mmCIF file of C-alpha atoms in Angstrom:
data_model
loop_
_atom_site.group_PDB
_atom_site.id
_atom_site.type_symbol
_atom_site.label_atom_id
_atom_site.label_comp_id
_atom_site.label_asym_id
_atom_site.label_seq_id
_atom_site.Cartn_x
_atom_site.Cartn_y
_atom_site.Cartn_z
ATOM 1 C CA MET Q 1264 0.076 0.055 0.154
ATOM 2 C CA PHE Q 1265 1.143 3.847 -0.321
ATOM 3 C CA GLU Q 1266 -0.164 6.334 1.710
ATOM 4 C CA VAL Q 1267 -0.484 9.803 0.215
ATOM 5 C CA ILE Q 1268 1.638 12.848 1.984
ATOM 6 C CA HIS Q 1269 0.815 15.116 -0.955
ATOM 7 C CA PRO Q 1270 -1.735 14.431 -3.441
ATOM 8 C CA GLY Q 1271 -0.116 17.101 -6.201
ATOM 9 C CA VAL Q 1272 -1.900 19.018 -8.806
ATOM 10 C CA PHE Q 1273 -3.946 16.157 -10.264
ATOM 11 C CA THR Q 1274 -3.494 12.770 -9.371
ATOM 12 C CA THR Q 1275 -5.921 9.620 -10.251
ATOM 13 C CA VAL Q 1276 -5.993 6.026 -10.494
ATOM 14 C CA GLN Q 1277 -6.275 4.916 -13.901
ATOM 15 C CA ASP Q 1278 -6.624 1.785 -16.178
ATOM 16 C CA LEU Q 1279 -7.256 1.498 -19.901
ATOM 17 C CA GLY Q 1280 -10.941 2.784 -19.459
ATOM 18 C CA ARG Q 1281 -14.341 2.215 -18.996
ATOM 19 C CA PRO Q 1282 -15.765 1.148 -23.025
ATOM 20 C CA GLY Q 1283 -19.386 0.764 -23.510
ATOM 21 C CA TYR Q 1284 -20.908 3.292 -21.601
ATOM 22 C CA GLN Q 1285 -20.162 6.676 -23.754
ATOM 23 C CA LYS Q 1286 -23.912 6.203 -25.095
ATOM 24 C CA TYR Q 1287 -25.311 6.202 -21.510
ATOM 25 C CA GLY Q 1288 -23.198 9.551 -20.707
ATOM 26 C CA LEU Q 1289 -20.156 8.428 -19.107
ATOM 27 C CA ALA Q 1290 -16.596 9.130 -20.142
ATOM 28 C CA VAL Q 1291 -14.279 6.375 -21.412
ATOM 29 C CA SER Q 1292 -11.765 7.753 -19.214
ATOM 30 C CA GLY Q 1293 -8.688 5.599 -18.474
ATOM 31 C CA SER Q 1294 -5.097 6.656 -19.089
ATOM 32 C CA ALA Q 1295 -4.714 9.728 -20.984
ATOM 33 C CA ASP Q 1296 -1.176 8.250 -22.390
ATOM 34 C CA HIS Q 1297 -1.918 4.704 -22.952
ATOM 35 C CA TYR Q 1298 1.347 3.989 -24.533
ATOM 36 C CA SER Q 1299 3.144 5.056 -20.973
ATOM 37 C CA HIS Q 1300 0.322 3.226 -18.966
ATOM 38 C CA ARG Q 1301 0.998 -0.229 -21.250
ATOM 39 C CA VAL Q 1302 4.963 0.002 -20.799
ATOM 40 C CA ALA Q 1303 4.873 0.848 -17.046
ATOM 41 C CA ASN Q 1304 2.895 -2.562 -16.530
ATOM 42 C CA ILE Q 1305 4.845 -4.586 -18.625
ATOM 43 C CA LEU Q 1306 7.943 -3.398 -17.080
ATOM 44 C CA VAL Q 1307 6.741 -4.829 -13.601
ATOM 45 C CA GLY Q 1308 5.197 -7.891 -15.052
ATOM 46 C CA ASN Q 1309 1.404 -6.845 -15.069
ATOM 47 C CA PRO Q 1310 -1.380 -7.483 -17.552
ATOM 48 C CA GLU Q 1311 -1.280 -4.032 -19.901
ATOM 49 C CA SER Q 1312 -4.534 -2.970 -18.217
ATOM 50 C CA SER Q 1313 -3.567 -3.232 -15.034
ATOM 51 C CA ALA Q 1314 -4.598 -0.005 -12.877
ATOM 52 C CA VAL Q 1315 -1.833 2.602 -12.386
ATOM 53 C CA LEU Q 1316 -1.657 6.273 -10.819
ATOM 54 C CA GLU Q 1317 -1.605 8.867 -13.645
ATOM 55 C CA VAL Q 1318 0.240 12.017 -11.903
ATOM 56 C CA THR Q 1319 -0.141 15.723 -13.498
ATOM 57 C CA LEU Q 1320 2.784 18.006 -13.556
ATOM 58 C CA MET Q 1321 4.043 17.985 -9.843
ATOM 59 C CA GLY Q 1322 3.723 17.738 -6.240
ATOM 60 C CA LEU Q 1323 2.802 13.994 -5.480
ATOM 61 C CA LYS Q 1324 4.421 12.693 -2.561
ATOM 62 C CA MET Q 1325 3.460 9.458 -1.116
ATOM 63 C CA LYS Q 1326 4.965 6.662 1.137
ATOM 64 C CA SER Q 1327 5.106 3.121 0.745
ATOM 65 C CA LEU Q 1328 3.745 0.954 3.177
ATOM 66 C CA LYS Q 1329 5.167 -2.378 1.864
ATOM 67 C CA GLN Q 1330 8.282 -3.229 -0.107
ATOM 68 C CA THR Q 1331 7.183 -3.775 -3.814
ATOM 69 C CA VAL Q 1332 8.381 -3.131 -7.314
ATOM 70 C CA ILE Q 1333 7.600 0.089 -9.464
ATOM 71 C CA ALA Q 1334 7.916 1.599 -12.681
ATOM 72 C CA VAL Q 1335 7.500 5.426 -13.909
ATOM 73 C CA THR Q 1336 6.933 6.263 -17.448
ATOM 74 C CA GLY Q 1337 5.406 9.256 -19.412
ATOM 75 C CA GLY Q 1338 6.761 12.859 -18.464
ATOM 76 C CA ASP Q 1339 9.722 13.841 -16.418
ATOM 77 C CA LEU Q 1340 8.316 14.976 -13.292
ATOM 78 C CA THR Q 1341 11.598 15.055 -11.336
ATOM 79 C CA PHE Q 1342 10.865 11.680 -9.913
ATOM 80 C CA THR Q 1343 12.944 10.959 -6.902
ATOM 81 C CA ILE Q 1344 13.039 8.349 -3.866
ATOM 82 C CA ASN Q 1345 13.813 9.601 -0.438
ATOM 83 C CA GLY Q 1346 14.886 12.817 -2.224
ATOM 84 C CA VAL Q 1347 17.340 10.822 -4.923
ATOM 85 C CA PRO Q 1348 16.855 10.967 -8.320
ATOM 86 C CA SER Q 1349 15.272 7.863 -9.709
ATOM 87 C CA PRO Q 1350 15.343 6.560 -13.023
ATOM 88 C CA MET Q 1351 12.382 6.086 -15.346
ATOM 89 C CA TRP Q 1352 10.962 3.614 -17.980
ATOM 90 C CA CYS Q 1353 12.448 0.970 -15.608
ATOM 91 C CA SER Q 1354 11.224 -1.540 -12.606
ATOM 92 C CA VAL Q 1355 12.477 -0.052 -9.525
ATOM 93 C CA LYS Q 1356 12.473 -1.559 -6.035
ATOM 94 C CA VAL Q 1357 10.884 0.361 -3.496
ATOM 95 C CA ASN Q 1358 11.126 -0.518 0.491
ATOM 96 C CA GLU Q 1359 9.090 -0.033 3.223
ATOM 97 C CA GLY Q 1360 8.935 3.631 4.482
ATOM 98 C CA ASP Q 1361 10.255 5.020 1.128
ATOM 99 C CA VAL Q 1362 8.929 8.378 -0.028
ATOM 100 C CA ILE Q 1363 8.148 8.724 -3.457
ATOM 101 C CA HIS Q 1364 8.376 12.258 -4.957
ATOM 102 C CA PHE Q 1365 7.563 14.154 -8.178
ATOM 103 C CA ALA Q 1366 8.760 17.604 -7.354
ATOM 104 C CA GLY Q 1367 8.184 19.250 -10.687
ATOM 105 C CA CYS Q 1368 7.325 19.298 -14.253
ATOM 106 C CA ARG Q 1369 10.421 19.403 -16.571
ATOM 107 C CA SER Q 1370 9.156 17.753 -19.952
ATOM 108 C CA GLY Q 1371 5.615 16.359 -21.210
ATOM 109 C CA CYS Q 1372 2.665 16.626 -18.506
ATOM 110 C CA ARG Q 1373 1.612 13.274 -16.888
ATOM 111 C CA ALA Q 1374 3.442 10.460 -15.251
ATOM 112 C CA TYR Q 1375 2.563 6.885 -14.749
ATOM 113 C CA ILE Q 1376 3.244 4.829 -11.826
ATOM 114 C CA SER Q 1377 2.931 0.968 -12.071
ATOM 115 C CA VAL Q 1378 3.186 -1.194 -9.122
ATOM 116 C CA LEU Q 1379 3.798 -4.901 -8.990
ATOM 117 C CA GLY Q 1380 0.263 -6.579 -8.768
ATOM 118 C CA GLY Q 1381 -1.370 -3.491 -9.818
ATOM 119 C CA ILE Q 1382 -3.791 -1.076 -7.973
ATOM 120 C CA THR Q 1383 -6.805 -2.695 -6.299
ATOM 121 C CA VAL Q 1384 -9.240 -0.435 -5.868
ATOM 122 C CA PRO Q 1385 -12.637 -1.688 -6.502
ATOM 123 C CA GLU Q 1386 -14.279 -1.980 -10.096
ATOM 124 C CA ILE Q 1387 -16.875 0.224 -11.220
ATOM 125 C CA LEU Q 1388 -18.649 -0.836 -14.406
ATOM 126 C CA GLY Q 1389 -15.626 -3.024 -15.288
ATOM 127 C CA SER Q 1390 -12.978 -0.791 -14.655
ATOM 128 C CA ARG Q 1391 -11.104 1.137 -11.736
ATOM 129 C CA SER Q 1392 -10.673 4.238 -13.765
ATOM 130 C CA THR Q 1393 -11.540 7.627 -12.055
ATOM 131 C CA ASP Q 1394 -13.918 9.748 -13.921
ATOM 132 C CA THR Q 1395 -14.424 12.630 -11.914
ATOM 133 C CA ILE Q 1396 -17.190 14.111 -13.712
ATOM 134 C CA GLY Q 1397 -19.376 11.246 -13.345
ATOM 135 C CA LYS Q 1398 -17.895 10.669 -9.656
ATOM 136 C CA ILE Q 1399 -17.373 7.083 -9.836
ATOM 137 C CA GLY Q 1400 -14.405 4.643 -10.105
ATOM 138 C CA GLY Q 1401 -10.847 5.192 -8.405
ATOM 139 C CA ILE Q 1402 -11.152 6.615 -4.698
ATOM 140 C CA GLU Q 1403 -14.539 7.765 -4.398
ATOM 141 C CA GLY Q 1404 -14.878 8.821 -8.150
ATOM 142 C CA ARG Q 1405 -12.382 11.688 -7.370
ATOM 143 C CA ALA Q 1406 -8.513 12.783 -7.380
ATOM 144 C CA LEU Q 1407 -6.354 11.600 -4.760
ATOM 145 C CA LYS Q 1408 -6.076 13.630 -1.189
ATOM 146 C CA LYS Q 1409 -3.835 13.782 1.743
ATOM 147 C CA GLY Q 1410 -4.316 10.559 4.069
ATOM 148 C CA ASP Q 1411 -5.810 8.415 0.982
ATOM 149 C CA ILE Q 1412 -4.313 4.667 1.266
ATOM 150 C CA ILE Q 1413 -3.943 3.426 -2.391
ATOM 151 C CA PRO Q 1414 -4.269 -0.536 -2.155
ATOM 152 C CA PHE Q 1415 -2.398 -3.079 -4.216
ATOM 153 C CA LYS Q 1416 -2.055 -6.618 -4.910
ATOM 154 C CA GLU Q 1417 0.965 -8.290 -2.850
ATOM 155 C CA GLN Q 1418 3.222 -10.259 -5.038
ATOM 156 C CA PRO Q 1419 6.036 -12.095 -4.526
ATOM 157 C CA LEU Q 1420 9.398 -10.295 -5.468
ATOM 158 C CA SER Q 1421 11.648 -13.371 -5.933
ATOM 159 C CA GLN Q 1422 11.615 -12.724 -10.025
ATOM 160 C CA PHE Q 1423 12.769 -9.119 -9.358
ATOM 161 C CA GLN Q 1424 15.920 -9.557 -7.271
ATOM 162 C CA GLY Q 1425 18.736 -8.269 -8.632
ATOM 163 C CA ILE Q 1426 17.143 -7.657 -11.872
ATOM 164 C CA ARG Q 1427 16.114 -4.446 -13.425
ATOM 165 C CA ARG Q 1428 13.911 -4.128 -16.206
ATOM 166 C CA ARG Q 1429 14.265 -1.447 -18.647
ATOM 167 C CA LEU Q 1430 12.865 0.051 -21.743
ATOM 168 C CA PRO Q 1431 15.419 -0.276 -24.812
ATOM 169 C CA GLU Q 1432 16.591 3.432 -25.431
ATOM 170 C CA TYR Q 1433 14.763 3.645 -29.039
ATOM 171 C CA LEU Q 1434 11.215 3.009 -27.344
ATOM 172 C CA ILE Q 1435 11.498 5.982 -24.719
ATOM 173 C CA PRO Q 1436 9.900 8.993 -26.009
ATOM 174 C CA THR Q 1437 11.166 12.556 -25.902
ATOM 175 C CA TYR Q 1438 8.840 15.475 -24.893
ATOM 176 C CA THR Q 1439 9.653 19.251 -25.905
ATOM 177 C CA ASN Q 1440 7.410 22.191 -26.349
ATOM 178 C CA SER Q 1441 6.556 21.413 -29.774
ATOM 179 C CA PHE Q 1442 4.126 18.358 -30.909
ATOM 180 C CA HIS Q 1443 3.568 17.159 -34.465
ATOM 181 C CA LEU Q 1444 0.071 15.543 -34.715
ATOM 182 C CA ARG Q 1445 -0.739 13.299 -37.507
ATOM 183 C CA VAL Q 1446 -4.394 13.394 -38.482
ATOM 184 C CA ILE Q 1447 -7.252 11.982 -40.822
ATOM 185 C CA LEU Q 1448 -9.648 14.717 -42.120
ATOM 186 C CA GLY Q 1449 -13.196 14.255 -41.066
ATOM 187 C CA PRO Q 1450 -15.615 13.644 -40.497
ATOM 188 C CA GLN Q 1451 -16.883 17.089 -41.204
ATOM 189 C CA GLU Q 1452 -14.414 17.636 -43.633
ATOM 190 C CA GLY Q 1453 -16.979 19.061 -46.295
ATOM 191 C CA ALA Q 1454 -18.237 21.953 -43.533
ATOM 192 C CA PHE Q 1455 -14.437 23.381 -44.439
ATOM 193 C CA SER Q 1456 -13.206 25.310 -47.557
ATOM 194 C CA LYS Q 1457 -9.945 24.245 -49.058
ATOM 195 C CA LYS Q 1458 -8.488 27.329 -47.779
ATOM 196 C CA ALA Q 1459 -9.571 26.396 -44.316
ATOM 197 C CA ILE Q 1460 -8.088 23.065 -44.558
ATOM 198 C CA ASP Q 1461 -4.866 24.435 -45.580
ATOM 199 C CA THR Q 1462 -5.054 27.098 -43.043
ATOM 200 C CA PHE Q 1463 -5.450 24.033 -40.237
ATOM 201 C CA LEU Q 1464 -2.268 21.871 -41.929
ATOM 202 C CA SER Q 1465 -0.025 24.669 -42.368
ATOM 203 C CA SER Q 1466 -0.524 26.586 -39.241
ATOM 204 C CA THR Q 1467 1.372 26.419 -35.591
ATOM 205 C CA TYR Q 1468 -1.389 26.446 -32.549
ATOM 206 C CA LYS Q 1469 -0.869 27.263 -29.243
ATOM 207 C CA ALA Q 1470 -2.314 25.291 -26.107
ATOM 208 C CA THR Q 1471 -4.207 27.616 -24.007
ATOM 209 C CA LYS Q 1472 -4.587 27.346 -20.177
ATOM 210 C CA ASP Q 1473 -7.466 25.083 -20.886
ATOM 211 C CA VAL Q 1474 -5.698 21.718 -20.980
ATOM 212 C CA ASN Q 1475 -6.967 18.695 -18.813
ATOM 213 C CA ARG Q 1476 -8.255 15.231 -19.388
ATOM 214 C CA MET Q 1477 -11.528 16.339 -21.084
ATOM 215 C CA GLY Q 1478 -9.477 18.291 -23.790
ATOM 216 C CA CYS Q 1479 -6.993 20.955 -24.889
ATOM 217 C CA ARG Q 1480 -8.417 24.246 -26.448
ATOM 218 C CA LEU Q 1481 -6.088 25.508 -29.133
ATOM 219 C CA GLU Q 1482 -5.470 29.043 -30.197
ATOM 220 C CA GLY Q 1483 -4.423 30.321 -33.635
ATOM 221 C CA PRO Q 1484 -5.135 31.321 -37.098
ATOM 222 C CA VAL Q 1485 -9.002 31.091 -37.414
ATOM 223 C CA ILE Q 1486 -10.290 27.927 -39.558
ATOM 224 C CA GLU Q 1487 -13.328 29.046 -41.317
ATOM 225 C CA HIS Q 1488 -16.688 27.432 -42.092
ATOM 226 C CA ILE Q 1489 -18.562 27.360 -45.378
ATOM 227 C CA GLY Q 1490 -22.097 27.189 -44.035
ATOM 228 C CA GLY Q 1491 -21.761 27.366 -39.910
ATOM 229 C CA ALA Q 1492 -20.195 25.446 -37.256
ATOM 230 C CA ASP Q 1493 -23.432 23.762 -35.896
ATOM 231 C CA ILE Q 1494 -24.210 19.669 -36.576
ATOM 232 C CA THR Q 1495 -26.609 17.482 -35.184
ATOM 233 C CA SER Q 1496 -25.067 16.097 -32.121
ATOM 234 C CA GLU Q 1497 -23.173 13.023 -32.697
ATOM 235 C CA GLY Q 1498 -20.507 10.993 -30.536
ATOM 236 C CA ILE Q 1499 -17.335 12.239 -29.828
ATOM 237 C CA PHE Q 1500 -14.077 10.354 -30.020
ATOM 238 C CA PHE Q 1501 -10.841 10.103 -28.507
ATOM 239 C CA GLY Q 1502 -8.564 12.684 -30.720
ATOM 240 C CA ALA Q 1503 -11.411 14.354 -32.428
ATOM 241 C CA ILE Q 1504 -10.490 17.944 -33.725
ATOM 242 C CA GLN Q 1505 -13.550 19.960 -33.235
ATOM 243 C CA VAL Q 1506 -13.841 23.492 -34.327
ATOM 244 C CA PRO Q 1507 -16.541 25.353 -33.142
ATOM 245 C CA LYS Q 1508 -18.020 28.791 -34.050
ATOM 246 C CA ASN Q 1509 -14.893 31.064 -33.009
ATOM 247 C CA GLY Q 1510 -12.568 28.814 -35.372
ATOM 248 C CA GLN Q 1511 -10.111 27.890 -32.559
ATOM 249 C CA PRO Q 1512 -9.796 24.135 -32.657
ATOM 250 C CA ILE Q 1513 -10.572 21.877 -29.445
ATOM 251 C CA ILE Q 1514 -8.891 18.433 -29.408
ATOM 252 C CA PHE Q 1515 -11.094 15.795 -27.106
ATOM 253 C CA LEU Q 1516 -9.123 13.533 -24.535
ATOM 254 C CA VAL Q 1517 -10.399 10.448 -22.332
ATOM 255 C CA GLY Q 1518 -12.455 12.508 -20.210
ATOM 256 C CA ARG Q 1519 -14.541 14.247 -22.999
ATOM 257 C CA GLN Q 1520 -18.322 14.596 -22.879
ATOM 258 C CA SER Q 1521 -20.318 11.786 -25.199
ATOM 259 C CA VAL Q 1522 -21.505 13.960 -27.765
ATOM 260 C CA GLY Q 1523 -20.963 17.363 -29.451
ATOM 261 C CA GLY Q 1524 -22.862 19.494 -31.772
ATOM 262 C CA TYR Q 1525 -20.042 21.264 -33.560
ATOM 263 C CA THR Q 1526 -17.922 20.441 -36.740
ATOM 264 C CA LYS Q 1527 -14.876 17.868 -36.527
ATOM 265 C CA ILE Q 1528 -12.410 18.503 -38.951
ATOM 266 C CA GLY Q 1529 -10.144 15.486 -38.483
ATOM 267 C CA GLY Q 1530 -9.068 13.046 -35.748
ATOM 268 C CA VAL Q 1531 -5.498 12.484 -34.391
ATOM 269 C CA ILE Q 1532 -4.446 8.975 -35.193
ATOM 270 C CA THR Q 1533 -3.910 6.329 -32.498
ATOM 271 C CA VAL Q 1534 -0.380 5.993 -32.291
ATOM 272 C CA ASP Q 1535 0.015 9.860 -31.690
ATOM 273 C CA LEU Q 1536 -2.694 9.879 -28.925
ATOM 274 C CA PRO Q 1537 -0.069 9.528 -26.364
ATOM 275 C CA LYS Q 1538 1.745 12.699 -27.589
ATOM 276 C CA LEU Q 1539 -1.593 14.524 -27.101
ATOM 277 C CA ALA Q 1540 -1.657 13.468 -23.392
ATOM 278 C CA GLN Q 1541 1.807 15.024 -22.887
ATOM 279 C CA VAL Q 1542 0.493 18.348 -24.132
ATOM 280 C CA LYS Q 1543 0.591 21.399 -21.350
ATOM 281 C CA PRO Q 1544 -0.526 25.102 -21.361
ATOM 282 C CA GLY Q 1545 1.620 27.188 -24.067
ATOM 283 C CA ASP Q 1546 3.246 24.211 -25.788
ATOM 284 C CA ARG Q 1547 2.845 24.457 -29.880
ATOM 285 C CA ILE Q 1548 1.186 21.991 -32.252
ATOM 286 C CA THR Q 1549 1.317 21.430 -35.879
ATOM 287 C CA PHE Q 1550 -1.010 18.859 -37.632
ATOM 288 C CA GLU Q 1551 -0.063 16.401 -40.800
ATOM 289 C CA ARG Q 1552 -2.694 15.117 -42.960
ATOM 290 C CA ILE Q 1553 -2.342 11.174 -43.503
ATOM 291 C CA THR Q 1554 -4.322 8.354 -44.900
ATOM 292 C CA VAL Q 1555 -6.569 5.534 -43.190
ATOM 293 C CA GLU Q 1556 -3.857 3.093 -44.566
ATOM 294 C CA GLU Q 1557 -0.882 4.772 -43.374
ATOM 295 C CA ALA Q 1558 -2.361 5.421 -39.978
ATOM 296 C CA HIS Q 1559 -2.888 1.254 -40.087
ATOM 297 C CA VAL Q 1560 0.708 0.470 -40.876
ATOM 298 C CA LEU Q 1561 1.740 2.688 -38.077
ATOM 299 C CA LEU Q 1562 -0.402 1.223 -35.590
ATOM 300 C CA LYS Q 1563 0.879 -2.300 -36.939
ATOM 301 C CA GLU Q 1564 4.134 -1.183 -36.128
ATOM 302 C CA LYS Q 1565 3.590 0.139 -32.848
ATOM 303 C CA GLU Q 1566 2.137 -3.114 -31.699
ATOM 304 C CA HIS Q 1567 5.123 -4.857 -33.046
ATOM 305 C CA ASP Q 1568 7.239 -3.035 -30.716
ATOM 306 C CA PHE Q 1569 4.677 -3.992 -27.644
ATOM 307 C CA SER Q 1570 5.082 -7.579 -28.507
ATOM 308 C CA ILE Q 1571 9.033 -7.274 -28.752
ATOM 309 C CA LEU Q 1572 8.879 -5.283 -25.463
ATOM 310 C CA LYS Q 1573 7.018 -8.226 -23.554
ATOM 311 C CA ALA Q 1574 9.386 -10.669 -24.972
ATOM 312 C CA TYR Q 1575 12.306 -8.821 -23.707
ATOM 313 C CA SER Q 1576 10.529 -8.295 -20.450
ATOM 314 C CA ASN Q 1577 9.699 -12.026 -20.126
ATOM 315 C CA ASN Q 1578 13.680 -13.081 -20.506
#
């Protein structure tokens, strides 16, 4: 178990989400950066979907009440154990009484902490993910607070004695203040002129202060509509890029609402969604159009990397 000393800016329990309930108005939720989530679990020998802690920007401090093994992935939030810098993207043994701290954001926005055996808060509708809007999952449907106890399933540490599982260097992402996101145009591509689409694809947009698990508001050159921004409300997918009346795009993340009534100029491809999760206020974003076929090839390549990683970690 872990005891929360300071909860940080916004820390929640997340697994890979709560699919199947968006039609009832519930967010899918889950980790915003599913790549970092999956890698963190592989590094400690868990199923990829096991619940982890998602840490935003800075401040989380907690004490380990048991000896265990953890892995920290995602953004660099100055991860230390007992005040000593600790490596990321590998398994790390922690002892009873050790204090884990994330002192401040160096790069990226969100870090992920997996623990051997997985976090074992109760499942709600098939998921342990925290949905703070619906107020379900995690611990009482909210972000962590001081004094919370984070339970995990105790596992024998014998397989980790003297062994550190480390992610190969070429699979470790780097985060800067600029993000290039590949997109597939649509589903309302026809609501925009060629000039508007060219503006969207050739401009640099800045993330505003309104960046959270629901979405990322951008500001930059106006994207003009042909006949207006309104459409009949329809489902919103992870990575959907909506353009409301003001012509400033909004990209939707895992905590998004179920439906929306503004035109969508495109969607971020699956392999680039983890980048989107690491965007913070002030970061710059550019877009590149690719085809569905190209996106499928990129996804297959990424899943091949995961198969190699799992085989490597099991040796």
